[in-house]
Structure formats: C-alpha cells, structure tokens
C-alpha cells in the first residue's frame, strides 16, 4: 500500500500548497463544529493568532479568539460574533463586517453533505469603498437636484417619468407628472387640463406629442392656464432617456415691462407653442 499512501500524501500536500497561496481565507469545519482544514489567509483576515490551531479546535474557540483582537472590539463586534456562533450552517449564508481598523471582510458559509460546512473569508475593502463612493455621489446628486430652483423631470428610456424635484412640482402645480407615468399619458392629461391652450384636447395632445418627438436639446416657452409663463429645456440622456429642466422666472411680467419700456401694448401675450 506504499504507493497508495505516497499518492495520498502528495495529493494532501498539493491541496495544502494551493490553499496556502489563495488570496481568499478558507476553512472546513466538521459536523462536530471542529476545524478540519484551513489556510493562513483565513487566520489573517479574522485577525487570529497565526499559530496553527491545535487538534479539536472548535468554531466557538476561534470566535472567542477573534473577540480578543482589535477587529471585533466593542459591543457591535461582540454582537456580530454572537450572530456567527448562532448562524444555521445547514444553509448558505453571506455576511460582511467592517473591522475596527477599516478593513471590510465578507464571510461566506456553505453546507457540506457530511454535515459540516466550508467558510471563506474575503477582503472586500476596495469594493466596499467603491460602493460607498457611489452612494456618496448619488446622495450629493440627489441633494443638488432636490434643492435646484429650477424644476427637473427625468424620463427613462421607456418614456416614463423617473424622477422629479420639488421645484418641478411647484412650477407645474396641478399638472405635474407622477413618477412612473408615461409621457404620452401625462401630455394627454395636461391637454385636458388646458395646459396647451383652448381647443380639442385630443388634437392638442397629438400635436404636442409630435413636438416632443422632434425635440433635440431645444428650448420651449408657453403660458399655463394660471397665467404663469414657463420655459423648458430638454436634453437627451446616454441611456435613451430625456432630461427636462423647467422653470418660471416671472417671464410674463418681465415681458410686459419690456414692452412698456418700448412703447408697445402691454396686453400682448407670449406666443404659444404647439
């Protein structure tokens, strides 16, 4: 049986060498929750003493050792380790933890047919930082849009309203679009409310849709039934959607003042667009 024994030893060494060079921490636990196999990276990422664990080291022993390190200090760290101790290892599970020194690790657990489980530990600090940067930028963009004095309405590639801000809802009070509403439905509703002047709402709706379909970074000005004159600029978005910026600058009073200064009739109204 010498050849069989030597073959088994060589296979074991190959597995150990392969595990030693993994960038991912890996450990295998038996049905009795004792450590059967692990690599050095597993201990490093959990902040454990790099001295090889002895025979019979249990998962609970490793969690207690982790609690003594700086990575899981404090009440939050204690709660995290307690949840790991109580986790059902008969089901796959993934959880992440930001260590005290800022490193973010992800623990993945997968059951084995034998009743034990494998555990992998990954350093996802770079990914977590990138995701946090995306969240920061999204929050900044949201704040900028929310506080813009001009109304903003964004349509997605399916021509449905995806986003509006408070200024848009104020400027378009009574005829503002609802997130999720198709632009055709919104325009038809606005035509019925008299937003595009007197006349047959269906005819006005159809004419307005023709105008919208031909808009390419255009400026449009019209007067609402309220007497408020608004101006809208649109621009296509890379994903096929459309950005509309609408504002009211008291254009009608300014226009009257301009005409009065030049001796023109003040009753003249702005020309309506279709």
mmCIF file of C-alpha atoms in Angstrom:
data_model
loop_
_atom_site.group_PDB
_atom_site.id
_atom_site.type_symbol
_atom_site.label_atom_id
_atom_site.label_comp_id
_atom_site.label_asym_id
_atom_site.label_seq_id
_atom_site.Cartn_x
_atom_site.Cartn_y
_atom_site.Cartn_z
ATOM 1 C CA UNK A 1 0.000 0.000 0.000
ATOM 2 C CA UNK A 2 3.062 2.249 -0.081
ATOM 3 C CA UNK A 3 2.204 3.713 -3.463
ATOM 4 C CA UNK A 4 -1.321 4.474 -2.327
ATOM 5 C CA UNK A 5 -0.037 6.098 0.851
ATOM 6 C CA UNK A 6 2.522 8.177 -1.037
ATOM 7 C CA UNK A 7 -0.110 9.247 -3.552
ATOM 8 C CA UNK A 8 -2.430 10.348 -0.786
ATOM 9 C CA UNK A 9 0.329 12.329 0.908
ATOM 10 C CA UNK A 10 1.269 14.037 -2.354
ATOM 11 C CA UNK A 11 -2.363 14.933 -3.004
ATOM 12 C CA UNK A 12 -2.650 16.368 0.508
ATOM 13 C CA UNK A 13 0.493 18.443 0.023
ATOM 14 C CA UNK A 14 -0.809 19.799 -3.280
ATOM 15 C CA UNK A 15 -4.079 20.829 -1.641
ATOM 16 C CA UNK A 16 -2.214 22.478 1.239
ATOM 17 C CA UNK A 17 0.109 24.316 -1.170
ATOM 18 C CA UNK A 18 -2.806 25.508 -3.240
ATOM 19 C CA UNK A 19 -4.680 26.734 -0.154
ATOM 20 C CA UNK A 20 -1.563 28.476 1.164
ATOM 21 C CA UNK A 21 -1.381 30.656 -1.947
ATOM 22 C CA UNK A 22 -5.060 31.578 -2.070
ATOM 23 C CA UNK A 23 -5.906 35.235 -1.562
ATOM 24 C CA UNK A 24 -9.140 34.045 -0.014
ATOM 25 C CA UNK A 25 -9.343 32.685 3.508
ATOM 26 C CA UNK A 26 -10.694 29.138 3.514
ATOM 27 C CA UNK A 27 -11.620 26.712 6.298
ATOM 28 C CA UNK A 28 -13.540 23.459 6.556
ATOM 29 C CA UNK A 29 -15.474 22.528 9.696
ATOM 30 C CA UNK A 30 -16.798 19.078 10.532
ATOM 31 C CA UNK A 31 -20.257 18.072 11.761
ATOM 32 C CA UNK A 32 -18.992 18.491 15.334
ATOM 33 C CA UNK A 33 -18.055 22.128 14.504
ATOM 34 C CA UNK A 34 -14.345 21.448 14.826
ATOM 35 C CA UNK A 35 -11.781 22.847 12.418
ATOM 36 C CA UNK A 36 -10.621 20.267 9.911
ATOM 37 C CA UNK A 37 -8.705 22.294 7.352
ATOM 38 C CA UNK A 38 -7.736 25.949 6.920
ATOM 39 C CA UNK A 39 -5.202 28.227 5.292
ATOM 40 C CA UNK A 40 -3.102 31.053 6.685
ATOM 41 C CA UNK A 41 -5.175 33.712 4.953
ATOM 42 C CA UNK A 42 -8.241 32.573 6.900
ATOM 43 C CA UNK A 43 -6.479 33.355 10.167
ATOM 44 C CA UNK A 44 -5.114 36.654 8.860
ATOM 45 C CA UNK A 45 -8.469 38.020 7.747
ATOM 46 C CA UNK A 46 -10.133 37.085 11.027
ATOM 47 C CA UNK A 47 -7.254 38.661 12.982
ATOM 48 C CA UNK A 48 -6.392 35.420 14.744
ATOM 49 C CA UNK A 49 -3.057 34.308 16.141
ATOM 50 C CA UNK A 50 -1.145 32.800 13.206
ATOM 51 C CA UNK A 51 -0.044 29.870 15.354
ATOM 52 C CA UNK A 52 -1.688 26.802 13.773
ATOM 53 C CA UNK A 53 -4.784 25.816 15.753
ATOM 54 C CA UNK A 54 -4.422 22.524 17.578
ATOM 55 C CA UNK A 55 -6.476 19.375 17.053
ATOM 56 C CA UNK A 56 -10.065 19.708 18.153
ATOM 57 C CA UNK A 57 -10.182 23.494 17.810
ATOM 58 C CA UNK A 58 -13.836 24.378 17.521
ATOM 59 C CA UNK A 59 -15.545 27.175 15.690
ATOM 60 C CA UNK A 60 -16.531 28.628 19.048
ATOM 61 C CA UNK A 61 -12.861 28.639 20.123
ATOM 62 C CA UNK A 62 -11.987 30.635 17.020
ATOM 63 C CA UNK A 63 -14.749 33.157 17.648
ATOM 64 C CA UNK A 64 -13.580 33.640 21.231
ATOM 65 C CA UNK A 65 -10.038 34.209 19.976
ATOM 66 C CA UNK A 66 -11.334 36.704 17.394
ATOM 67 C CA UNK A 67 -13.163 38.615 20.152
ATOM 68 C CA UNK A 68 -9.817 39.262 21.851
ATOM 69 C CA UNK A 69 -8.412 41.009 18.769
ATOM 70 C CA UNK A 70 -8.995 44.637 17.722
ATOM 71 C CA UNK A 71 -11.019 43.762 14.634
ATOM 72 C CA UNK A 72 -14.149 42.818 16.593
ATOM 73 C CA UNK A 73 -13.776 45.095 19.611
ATOM 74 C CA UNK A 74 -16.758 46.702 21.299
ATOM 75 C CA UNK A 75 -20.391 45.781 21.690
ATOM 76 C CA UNK A 76 -21.073 45.702 17.939
ATOM 77 C CA UNK A 77 -18.198 43.299 17.375
ATOM 78 C CA UNK A 78 -19.460 41.077 20.187
ATOM 79 C CA UNK A 79 -22.940 41.007 18.682
ATOM 80 C CA UNK A 80 -21.531 40.136 15.271
ATOM 81 C CA UNK A 81 -19.546 37.197 16.644
ATOM 82 C CA UNK A 82 -22.552 36.033 18.651
ATOM 83 C CA UNK A 83 -24.640 36.023 15.481
ATOM 84 C CA UNK A 84 -21.924 33.986 13.750
ATOM 85 C CA UNK A 85 -21.998 31.462 16.564
ATOM 86 C CA UNK A 86 -25.785 31.096 16.268
ATOM 87 C CA UNK A 87 -25.955 31.014 12.455
ATOM 88 C CA UNK A 88 -27.563 27.965 10.870
ATOM 89 C CA UNK A 89 -24.714 26.308 8.949
ATOM 90 C CA UNK A 90 -27.049 23.938 7.151
ATOM 91 C CA UNK A 91 -27.917 26.804 4.833
ATOM 92 C CA UNK A 92 -25.705 29.068 2.724
ATOM 93 C CA UNK A 93 -25.096 32.456 4.241
ATOM 94 C CA UNK A 94 -23.132 35.621 3.488
ATOM 95 C CA UNK A 95 -22.400 38.499 5.826
ATOM 96 C CA UNK A 96 -19.900 41.372 5.833
ATOM 97 C CA UNK A 97 -18.146 43.191 8.647
ATOM 98 C CA UNK A 98 -16.105 46.393 8.789
ATOM 99 C CA UNK A 99 -13.274 45.789 11.220
ATOM 100 C CA UNK A 100 -12.129 48.473 13.658
ATOM 101 C CA UNK A 101 -9.085 49.263 11.505
ATOM 102 C CA UNK A 102 -11.349 49.908 8.499
ATOM 103 C CA UNK A 103 -10.834 46.656 6.602
ATOM 104 C CA UNK A 104 -14.069 45.131 5.321
ATOM 105 C CA UNK A 105 -14.359 41.359 5.151
ATOM 106 C CA UNK A 106 -17.075 39.121 3.780
ATOM 107 C CA UNK A 107 -17.796 35.735 5.338
ATOM 108 C CA UNK A 108 -19.485 33.100 3.204
ATOM 109 C CA UNK A 109 -20.713 29.817 4.634
ATOM 110 C CA UNK A 110 -21.784 26.786 2.587
ATOM 111 C CA UNK A 111 -23.018 23.444 3.953
ATOM 112 C CA UNK A 112 -21.317 20.133 3.158
ATOM 113 C CA UNK A 113 -23.098 16.845 2.574
ATOM 114 C CA UNK A 114 -21.192 15.399 5.525
ATOM 115 C CA UNK A 115 -22.910 17.804 7.911
ATOM 116 C CA UNK A 116 -20.067 20.267 8.247
ATOM 117 C CA UNK A 117 -19.504 23.441 6.286
ATOM 118 C CA UNK A 118 -16.934 25.469 4.445
ATOM 119 C CA UNK A 119 -16.220 29.072 5.282
ATOM 120 C CA UNK A 120 -14.493 31.568 3.015
ATOM 121 C CA UNK A 121 -13.349 34.999 4.119
ATOM 122 C CA UNK A 122 -12.665 37.713 1.530
ATOM 123 C CA UNK A 123 -11.190 41.178 1.827
ATOM 124 C CA UNK A 124 -13.766 43.383 0.070
ATOM 125 C CA UNK A 125 -12.413 46.716 1.317
ATOM 126 C CA UNK A 126 -11.851 48.106 -2.196
ATOM 127 C CA UNK A 127 -15.321 47.031 -3.331
ATOM 128 C CA UNK A 128 -16.925 48.448 -0.185
ATOM 129 C CA UNK A 129 -15.096 51.760 -0.651
ATOM 130 C CA UNK A 130 -16.200 51.945 -4.283
ATOM 131 C CA UNK A 131 -19.814 51.250 -3.302
ATOM 132 C CA UNK A 132 -19.613 53.891 -0.576
ATOM 133 C CA UNK A 133 -18.253 56.408 -3.094
ATOM 134 C CA UNK A 134 -21.170 55.618 -5.414
ATOM 135 C CA UNK A 135 -23.583 56.167 -2.529
ATOM 136 C CA UNK A 136 -21.904 59.465 -1.629
ATOM 137 C CA UNK A 137 -22.106 60.705 -5.205
ATOM 138 C CA UNK A 138 -25.721 59.597 -5.532
ATOM 139 C CA UNK A 139 -26.596 61.390 -2.295
ATOM 140 C CA UNK A 140 -24.829 64.542 -3.486
ATOM 141 C CA UNK A 141 -26.596 64.428 -6.848
ATOM 142 C CA UNK A 142 -29.934 63.843 -5.144
ATOM 143 C CA UNK A 143 -29.308 66.811 -2.838
ATOM 144 C CA UNK A 144 -28.329 69.075 -5.745
ATOM 145 C CA UNK A 145 -31.420 68.136 -7.770
ATOM 146 C CA UNK A 146 -33.696 68.422 -4.755
ATOM 147 C CA UNK A 147 -32.510 71.959 -3.981
ATOM 148 C CA UNK A 148 -32.324 73.307 -7.533
ATOM 149 C CA UNK A 149 -34.526 76.371 -8.033
ATOM 150 C CA UNK A 150 -35.491 75.046 -11.466
ATOM 151 C CA UNK A 151 -37.880 72.172 -11.953
ATOM 152 C CA UNK A 152 -36.282 68.907 -13.028
ATOM 153 C CA UNK A 153 -38.070 65.965 -14.631
ATOM 154 C CA UNK A 154 -36.213 62.908 -15.896
ATOM 155 C CA UNK A 155 -37.729 60.309 -18.205
ATOM 156 C CA UNK A 156 -36.207 56.868 -18.692
ATOM 157 C CA UNK A 157 -35.688 55.068 -21.990
ATOM 158 C CA UNK A 158 -39.272 53.765 -21.885
ATOM 159 C CA UNK A 159 -40.595 57.364 -21.749
ATOM 160 C CA UNK A 160 -41.792 57.027 -18.185
ATOM 161 C CA UNK A 161 -41.208 59.715 -15.601
ATOM 162 C CA UNK A 162 -38.386 58.504 -13.366
ATOM 163 C CA UNK A 163 -37.574 61.498 -11.166
ATOM 164 C CA UNK A 164 -38.856 64.966 -10.274
ATOM 165 C CA UNK A 165 -37.821 67.570 -7.736
ATOM 166 C CA UNK A 166 -39.810 69.920 -5.516
ATOM 167 C CA UNK A 167 -39.332 72.900 -7.832
ATOM 168 C CA UNK A 168 -40.865 70.980 -10.738
ATOM 169 C CA UNK A 169 -43.879 70.055 -8.658
ATOM 170 C CA UNK A 170 -44.248 73.696 -7.613
ATOM 171 C CA UNK A 171 -43.879 75.147 -11.114
ATOM 172 C CA UNK A 172 -46.239 72.543 -12.572
ATOM 173 C CA UNK A 173 -48.661 72.584 -9.653
ATOM 174 C CA UNK A 174 -51.939 70.987 -10.674
ATOM 175 C CA UNK A 175 -50.465 69.399 -13.795
ATOM 176 C CA UNK A 176 -47.253 67.779 -12.572
ATOM 177 C CA UNK A 177 -46.353 64.315 -13.726
ATOM 178 C CA UNK A 178 -46.310 61.320 -11.393
ATOM 179 C CA UNK A 179 -43.251 59.105 -11.202
ATOM 180 C CA UNK A 180 -43.937 56.049 -13.353
ATOM 181 C CA UNK A 181 -46.365 57.905 -15.639
ATOM 182 C CA UNK A 182 -45.792 57.574 -19.383
ATOM 183 C CA UNK A 183 -45.097 60.861 -21.153
ATOM 184 C CA UNK A 184 -47.998 60.246 -23.550
ATOM 185 C CA UNK A 185 -50.439 59.801 -20.650
ATOM 186 C CA UNK A 186 -49.062 62.902 -18.925
ATOM 187 C CA UNK A 187 -49.336 65.071 -22.037
ATOM 188 C CA UNK A 188 -52.884 63.886 -22.658
ATOM 189 C CA UNK A 189 -53.848 64.701 -19.085
ATOM 190 C CA UNK A 190 -52.231 68.130 -19.393
ATOM 191 C CA UNK A 191 -54.081 68.780 -22.666
ATOM 192 C CA UNK A 192 -57.365 68.006 -20.908
ATOM 193 C CA UNK A 193 -56.398 70.493 -18.182
ATOM 194 C CA UNK A 194 -55.878 73.222 -20.784
ATOM 195 C CA UNK A 195 -52.103 73.377 -20.442
ATOM 196 C CA UNK A 196 -51.691 73.814 -24.201
ATOM 197 C CA UNK A 197 -54.444 76.337 -24.767
ATOM 198 C CA UNK A 198 -58.085 76.062 -25.853
ATOM 199 C CA UNK A 199 -59.210 73.503 -28.356
ATOM 200 C CA UNK A 200 -59.862 69.817 -28.719
ATOM 201 C CA UNK A 201 -57.699 68.027 -26.084
ATOM 202 C CA UNK A 202 -57.056 65.064 -28.381
ATOM 203 C CA UNK A 203 -55.843 67.319 -31.207
ATOM 204 C CA UNK A 204 -53.679 69.313 -28.804
ATOM 205 C CA UNK A 205 -52.297 66.096 -27.307
ATOM 206 C CA UNK A 206 -51.383 64.690 -30.714
ATOM 207 C CA UNK A 207 -49.737 67.956 -31.784
ATOM 208 C CA UNK A 208 -47.785 68.130 -28.558
ATOM 209 C CA UNK A 209 -46.515 64.560 -28.957
ATOM 210 C CA UNK A 210 -45.244 65.441 -32.441
ATOM 211 C CA UNK A 211 -43.343 68.378 -30.963
ATOM 212 C CA UNK A 212 -41.870 66.202 -28.199
ATOM 213 C CA UNK A 213 -40.779 63.517 -30.648
ATOM 214 C CA UNK A 214 -38.826 66.120 -32.617
ATOM 215 C CA UNK A 215 -37.162 67.810 -29.676
ATOM 216 C CA UNK A 216 -33.384 67.697 -29.680
ATOM 217 C CA UNK A 217 -31.853 69.858 -26.983
ATOM 218 C CA UNK A 218 -34.496 72.524 -27.559
ATOM 219 C CA UNK A 219 -35.998 75.412 -25.604
ATOM 220 C CA UNK A 220 -39.760 75.691 -25.341
ATOM 221 C CA UNK A 221 -41.803 78.506 -23.804
ATOM 222 C CA UNK A 222 -45.514 78.543 -23.105
ATOM 223 C CA UNK A 223 -48.080 80.102 -20.850
ATOM 224 C CA UNK A 224 -50.040 77.977 -18.417
ATOM 225 C CA UNK A 225 -53.768 78.440 -17.768
ATOM 226 C CA UNK A 226 -52.749 80.068 -14.490
ATOM 227 C CA UNK A 227 -51.144 82.927 -16.467
ATOM 228 C CA UNK A 228 -47.693 81.775 -15.456
ATOM 229 C CA UNK A 229 -45.169 81.692 -18.277
ATOM 230 C CA UNK A 230 -42.689 78.820 -18.084
ATOM 231 C CA UNK A 231 -39.687 77.840 -20.099
ATOM 232 C CA UNK A 232 -38.471 74.272 -20.598
ATOM 233 C CA UNK A 233 -35.170 72.965 -21.884
ATOM 234 C CA UNK A 234 -34.610 69.334 -22.712
ATOM 235 C CA UNK A 235 -31.552 67.213 -23.391
ATOM 236 C CA UNK A 236 -31.179 63.517 -24.276
ATOM 237 C CA UNK A 237 -29.519 61.184 -21.775
ATOM 238 C CA UNK A 238 -26.950 58.499 -22.687
ATOM 239 C CA UNK A 239 -29.290 55.651 -21.732
ATOM 240 C CA UNK A 240 -32.003 56.810 -24.115
ATOM 241 C CA UNK A 241 -33.931 58.787 -21.537
ATOM 242 C CA UNK A 242 -34.613 62.505 -21.502
ATOM 243 C CA UNK A 243 -33.860 65.318 -19.080
ATOM 244 C CA UNK A 244 -36.264 68.260 -18.855
ATOM 245 C CA UNK A 245 -35.458 71.387 -16.859
ATOM 246 C CA UNK A 246 -38.437 73.705 -16.374
ATOM 247 C CA UNK A 247 -38.502 76.995 -14.602
ATOM 248 C CA UNK A 248 -40.641 80.063 -14.104
ATOM 249 C CA UNK A 249 -38.900 83.402 -13.856
ATOM 250 C CA UNK A 250 -41.977 85.612 -13.893
ATOM 251 C CA UNK A 251 -41.376 85.857 -17.617
ATOM 252 C CA UNK A 252 -44.770 87.366 -18.333
ATOM 253 C CA UNK A 253 -44.304 90.397 -16.003
ATOM 254 C CA UNK A 254 -40.806 90.887 -17.389
ATOM 255 C CA UNK A 255 -42.176 90.793 -20.906
ATOM 256 C CA UNK A 256 -44.827 93.366 -20.097
ATOM 257 C CA UNK A 257 -42.226 95.651 -18.524
ATOM 258 C CA UNK A 258 -40.038 95.310 -21.609
ATOM 259 C CA UNK A 259 -42.911 96.180 -23.960
ATOM 260 C CA UNK A 260 -43.976 99.086 -21.763
ATOM 261 C CA UNK A 261 -40.431 100.465 -21.881
ATOM 262 C CA UNK A 262 -40.527 100.353 -25.685
ATOM 263 C CA UNK A 263 -43.998 101.805 -26.013
ATOM 264 C CA UNK A 264 -45.572 98.513 -27.063
ATOM 265 C CA UNK A 265 -49.043 97.314 -25.952
ATOM 266 C CA UNK A 266 -48.836 95.574 -22.587
ATOM 267 C CA UNK A 267 -51.800 93.314 -23.350
ATOM 268 C CA UNK A 268 -49.732 91.289 -25.800
ATOM 269 C CA UNK A 269 -49.226 87.713 -24.657
ATOM 270 C CA UNK A 270 -46.403 85.327 -25.365
ATOM 271 C CA UNK A 271 -46.922 83.231 -28.440
ATOM 272 C CA UNK A 272 -48.000 79.745 -27.511
ATOM 273 C CA UNK A 273 -46.049 76.841 -28.876
ATOM 274 C CA UNK A 274 -47.971 73.836 -30.180
#
